[in-house]
């Protein structure tokens, strides 16, 4: 079964750091475009970052320079390292696969992990 | 970056047709994707590349894209279609993904 399972969310103080993980099963992370999308409480979807199969990475302006997307091919896992966290980073974070078969539409999503930035 | 504008809400009676718009200057030149999100759940891709349906998505869901507006159409609306819907495009120059503001569909 094709599946994504996020972990690593939690409560962190402003200025702190957190690393989110997204374990994939049923497909290979490194062969796909993988994205992080977040949703603040009561708000809409906001794209955060993407890593292409070739390794190129891109970030939303709101997180550039603070967040880093990466993957561990041996663990078939995607990561999001979040530094210098702010209150406005509070959200549910989803990882998703952007599938070439669907013209890079995001066809598989994790269940989400909640990040709360508060003192 | 830019904004994809959607109506905040659309109300529709069961069995009728719901149309959700996504507006941006010259959006017709881009591929548009649509996602359905029910409360407490992750989004689900319902339309990709303007008008194609992923496997498992009912034919009642269709999409179109031309000029400055993309449209998601839900025919013969059912109670289970009540959800938030988001459009999305990919910007080739910045490699950024952009989501629309979202539309809450209420089935009367």
Tab-separated table of C-alpha atoms in Angstrom:
chain	number	residue	atom	x	y	z
A	1	UNK	CA	0.000	0.000	0.000
A	2	UNK	CA	1.228	3.469	-0.910
A	3	UNK	CA	1.430	5.482	2.290
A	4	UNK	CA	3.090	8.459	3.961
A	5	UNK	CA	3.381	8.763	7.735
A	6	UNK	CA	4.572	11.995	9.315
A	7	UNK	CA	6.067	12.372	12.772
A	8	UNK	CA	8.086	14.844	14.795
A	9	UNK	CA	5.553	17.547	15.491
A	10	UNK	CA	5.105	19.098	18.897
A	11	UNK	CA	5.266	22.213	21.012
A	12	UNK	CA	8.348	24.402	20.600
A	13	UNK	CA	9.276	27.855	21.814
A	14	UNK	CA	9.764	30.753	19.404
A	15	UNK	CA	13.271	30.632	18.003
A	16	UNK	CA	13.497	26.895	18.527
A	17	UNK	CA	13.985	24.044	16.088
A	18	UNK	CA	12.122	20.914	15.104
A	19	UNK	CA	12.658	18.166	12.531
A	20	UNK	CA	9.687	16.546	10.867
A	21	UNK	CA	9.901	13.111	9.289
A	22	UNK	CA	7.761	11.543	6.590
A	23	UNK	CA	8.202	7.798	6.151
A	24	UNK	CA	7.077	6.407	2.817
A	25	UNK	CA	5.952	2.895	1.960
A	26	UNK	CA	4.891	1.378	-1.332
A	27	UNK	CA	7.014	3.699	-3.456
A	28	UNK	CA	10.491	5.247	-3.535
A	29	UNK	CA	10.887	8.777	-2.176
A	30	UNK	CA	14.025	9.498	-4.192
A	31	UNK	CA	12.279	8.703	-7.489
A	32	UNK	CA	9.540	11.237	-6.895
A	33	UNK	CA	8.992	14.918	-6.312
A	34	UNK	CA	8.141	15.268	-2.624
A	35	UNK	CA	6.552	18.297	-0.999
A	36	UNK	CA	5.652	19.745	2.365
A	37	UNK	CA	2.380	21.641	2.705
A	38	UNK	CA	1.090	23.268	5.887
A	39	UNK	CA	-2.246	24.479	7.165
A	40	UNK	CA	-2.518	26.969	9.992
A	41	UNK	CA	-5.509	26.529	12.327
A	42	UNK	CA	-8.684	27.460	10.493
A	43	UNK	CA	-6.751	28.569	7.412
A	44	UNK	CA	-6.070	27.302	3.920
A	45	UNK	CA	-3.292	25.222	2.449
A	46	UNK	CA	0.156	26.764	2.081
A	47	UNK	CA	2.942	25.128	0.102
A	48	UNK	CA	6.224	25.044	2.044
A	49	UNK	CA	8.910	23.197	0.087
A	50	UNK	CA	9.668	20.659	-2.627
A	51	UNK	CA	12.564	18.337	-3.374
A	52	UNK	CA	12.830	17.005	-6.889
A	53	UNK	CA	13.970	13.512	-7.749
A	54	UNK	CA	17.227	15.026	-8.985
A	55	UNK	CA	17.785	16.654	-5.605
A	56	UNK	CA	16.956	20.288	-6.353
A	57	UNK	CA	15.084	22.036	-3.562
A	58	UNK	CA	12.778	25.056	-3.453
A	59	UNK	CA	11.095	26.941	-0.639
A	60	UNK	CA	8.240	29.319	-0.039
A	61	UNK	CA	9.454	32.835	0.672
A	62	UNK	CA	7.971	32.596	4.176
A	63	UNK	CA	10.358	29.792	5.189
A	64	UNK	CA	13.389	30.278	2.946
A	65	UNK	CA	16.586	30.396	4.942
A	66	UNK	CA	14.929	28.831	8.003
A	67	UNK	CA	13.637	25.465	6.741
A	68	UNK	CA	15.547	22.715	4.957
A	69	UNK	CA	14.015	19.820	3.060
A	70	UNK	CA	15.993	16.614	2.658
A	71	UNK	CA	15.623	12.881	2.248
A	72	UNK	CA	17.332	9.701	3.392
A	73	UNK	CA	17.215	7.213	0.553
A	74	UNK	CA	18.236	4.294	2.766
A	75	UNK	CA	15.287	4.964	5.051
A	76	UNK	CA	12.918	6.037	2.253
A	77	UNK	CA	12.091	9.048	4.392
A	78	UNK	CA	11.570	12.751	3.744
A	79	UNK	CA	12.512	15.393	6.305
A	80	UNK	CA	11.828	19.028	7.062
A	81	UNK	CA	14.313	20.729	9.381
A	82	UNK	CA	12.695	23.829	10.820
A	83	UNK	CA	14.858	26.440	12.549
A	84	UNK	CA	14.169	29.898	13.987
A	85	UNK	CA	10.529	28.968	14.413
A	86	UNK	CA	7.925	31.689	14.721
A	87	UNK	CA	4.370	31.748	16.015
A	88	UNK	CA	3.146	31.997	12.427
A	89	UNK	CA	4.723	28.607	11.667
A	90	UNK	CA	2.078	26.976	13.864
A	91	UNK	CA	0.227	24.579	11.602
A	92	UNK	CA	-0.498	21.017	10.610
A	93	UNK	CA	2.321	19.935	8.312
A	94	UNK	CA	1.606	17.444	5.561
A	95	UNK	CA	4.058	15.673	3.317
A	96	UNK	CA	2.787	14.747	-0.142
A	97	UNK	CA	3.998	13.034	-3.293
A	98	UNK	CA	3.810	15.027	-6.530
A	99	UNK	CA	3.246	12.263	-9.025
A	100	UNK	CA	4.541	12.454	-12.592
A	101	UNK	CA	1.641	10.214	-13.640
A	102	UNK	CA	-0.678	13.026	-12.605
A	103	UNK	CA	1.431	15.821	-14.080
A	104	UNK	CA	2.922	16.341	-10.619
A	105	UNK	CA	-0.387	16.645	-8.858
A	106	UNK	CA	-0.103	15.715	-5.193
A	107	UNK	CA	-1.747	12.317	-5.143
A	108	UNK	CA	-0.579	10.821	-1.850
A	109	UNK	CA	-0.679	12.725	1.433
A	110	UNK	CA	0.265	11.870	4.976
A	111	UNK	CA	-2.115	12.318	7.870
A	112	UNK	CA	-0.301	15.436	9.046
A	113	UNK	CA	1.720	16.334	12.123
A	114	UNK	CA	0.964	19.351	14.300
A	115	UNK	CA	3.573	21.978	15.088
A	116	UNK	CA	2.785	24.571	17.741
A	117	UNK	CA	5.168	27.461	18.285
A	118	UNK	CA	4.427	29.158	21.578
A	119	UNK	CA	6.091	30.275	24.762
B	1	UNK	CA	4.214	35.292	-5.619
B	2	UNK	CA	0.596	35.644	-6.678
B	3	UNK	CA	-2.839	34.778	-5.344
B	4	UNK	CA	-5.385	32.359	-6.756
B	5	UNK	CA	-8.791	33.775	-5.885
B	6	UNK	CA	-11.671	31.464	-5.000
B	7	UNK	CA	-15.121	32.312	-3.624
B	8	UNK	CA	-15.171	31.666	0.125
B	9	UNK	CA	-18.306	29.575	-0.047
B	10	UNK	CA	-20.683	27.857	-2.429
B	11	UNK	CA	-24.025	26.374	-1.443
B	12	UNK	CA	-25.821	23.774	-3.529
B	13	UNK	CA	-28.832	21.509	-3.178
B	14	UNK	CA	-28.410	17.749	-3.475
B	15	UNK	CA	-28.587	16.577	-7.071
B	16	UNK	CA	-27.713	19.994	-8.452
B	17	UNK	CA	-24.457	21.281	-9.917
B	18	UNK	CA	-21.772	23.161	-7.999
B	19	UNK	CA	-19.211	25.313	-9.778
B	20	UNK	CA	-16.114	26.594	-8.002
B	21	UNK	CA	-13.929	29.161	-9.705
B	22	UNK	CA	-10.216	29.895	-9.373
B	23	UNK	CA	-9.085	33.215	-10.747
B	24	UNK	CA	-5.719	34.581	-11.825
B	25	UNK	CA	-4.569	36.606	-14.792
B	26	UNK	CA	-3.902	34.191	-17.659
B	27	UNK	CA	-4.398	31.086	-15.511
B	28	UNK	CA	-5.364	29.340	-18.748
B	29	UNK	CA	-1.672	29.111	-19.574
B	30	UNK	CA	-0.994	26.922	-16.541
B	31	UNK	CA	-2.033	23.462	-15.440
B	32	UNK	CA	-4.554	23.614	-12.611
B	33	UNK	CA	-5.092	21.021	-9.906
B	34	UNK	CA	-8.016	20.680	-7.505
B	35	UNK	CA	-8.072	19.159	-4.030
B	36	UNK	CA	-10.944	18.199	-1.750
B	37	UNK	CA	-10.416	18.407	1.997
B	38	UNK	CA	-12.923	17.188	4.550
B	39	UNK	CA	-12.690	18.283	8.209
B	40	UNK	CA	-9.812	16.671	10.045
B	41	UNK	CA	-8.534	14.906	6.941
B	42	UNK	CA	-5.692	15.365	4.494
B	43	UNK	CA	-6.491	16.809	1.061
B	44	UNK	CA	-7.400	14.512	-1.822
B	45	UNK	CA	-6.502	15.219	-5.449
B	46	UNK	CA	-9.724	15.274	-7.489
B	47	UNK	CA	-8.609	16.943	-10.753
B	48	UNK	CA	-5.143	17.243	-12.273
B	49	UNK	CA	-3.858	19.185	-15.269
B	50	UNK	CA	-7.056	21.183	-15.701
B	51	UNK	CA	-9.523	18.404	-16.419
B	52	UNK	CA	-8.191	14.902	-15.769
B	53	UNK	CA	-9.431	12.723	-12.937
B	54	UNK	CA	-7.181	10.461	-10.859
B	55	UNK	CA	-8.266	6.879	-10.572
B	56	UNK	CA	-11.092	6.453	-8.103
B	57	UNK	CA	-12.519	9.945	-8.489
B	58	UNK	CA	-16.155	9.914	-9.688
B	59	UNK	CA	-17.011	11.245	-13.134
B	60	UNK	CA	-19.229	13.798	-11.387
B	61	UNK	CA	-16.061	15.823	-10.839
B	62	UNK	CA	-14.829	17.741	-13.875
B	63	UNK	CA	-12.572	20.683	-14.551
B	64	UNK	CA	-11.940	23.351	-17.137
B	65	UNK	CA	-9.424	26.166	-17.544
B	66	UNK	CA	-9.406	29.103	-19.939
B	67	UNK	CA	-8.432	32.734	-19.911
B	68	UNK	CA	-8.393	34.090	-16.391
B	69	UNK	CA	-10.556	31.429	-14.731
B	70	UNK	CA	-10.343	27.746	-13.932
B	71	UNK	CA	-13.491	25.944	-12.819
B	72	UNK	CA	-14.204	22.799	-10.842
B	73	UNK	CA	-17.677	21.429	-11.541
B	74	UNK	CA	-19.383	18.905	-9.317
B	75	UNK	CA	-22.460	17.398	-10.965
B	76	UNK	CA	-25.302	15.631	-9.149
B	77	UNK	CA	-23.968	16.856	-5.828
B	78	UNK	CA	-24.170	14.470	-2.884
B	79	UNK	CA	-23.995	15.121	0.844
B	80	UNK	CA	-20.556	13.516	0.879
B	81	UNK	CA	-19.213	16.248	-1.405
B	82	UNK	CA	-19.440	18.775	1.419
B	83	UNK	CA	-15.844	19.877	1.954
B	84	UNK	CA	-13.290	22.583	1.335
B	85	UNK	CA	-11.892	22.718	-2.193
B	86	UNK	CA	-8.562	24.231	-3.214
B	87	UNK	CA	-7.124	24.973	-6.619
B	88	UNK	CA	-3.379	24.858	-7.173
B	89	UNK	CA	-0.869	25.744	-9.874
B	90	UNK	CA	2.862	25.355	-10.312
B	91	UNK	CA	4.921	28.377	-11.230
B	92	UNK	CA	7.622	27.282	-13.647
B	93	UNK	CA	9.793	30.347	-13.145
B	94	UNK	CA	10.101	30.073	-9.365
B	95	UNK	CA	9.376	26.347	-9.009
B	96	UNK	CA	6.809	27.316	-6.392
B	97	UNK	CA	3.458	25.681	-5.884
B	98	UNK	CA	0.575	28.067	-5.217
B	99	UNK	CA	-2.736	27.152	-3.613
B	100	UNK	CA	-5.966	29.029	-3.972
B	101	UNK	CA	-7.735	30.675	-1.068
B	102	UNK	CA	-10.169	27.774	-0.725
B	103	UNK	CA	-13.918	27.356	-1.108
B	104	UNK	CA	-16.242	25.746	1.398
B	105	UNK	CA	-18.964	23.773	-0.359
B	106	UNK	CA	-22.144	23.354	1.654
B	107	UNK	CA	-24.800	20.865	0.592
B	108	UNK	CA	-28.186	22.236	1.601
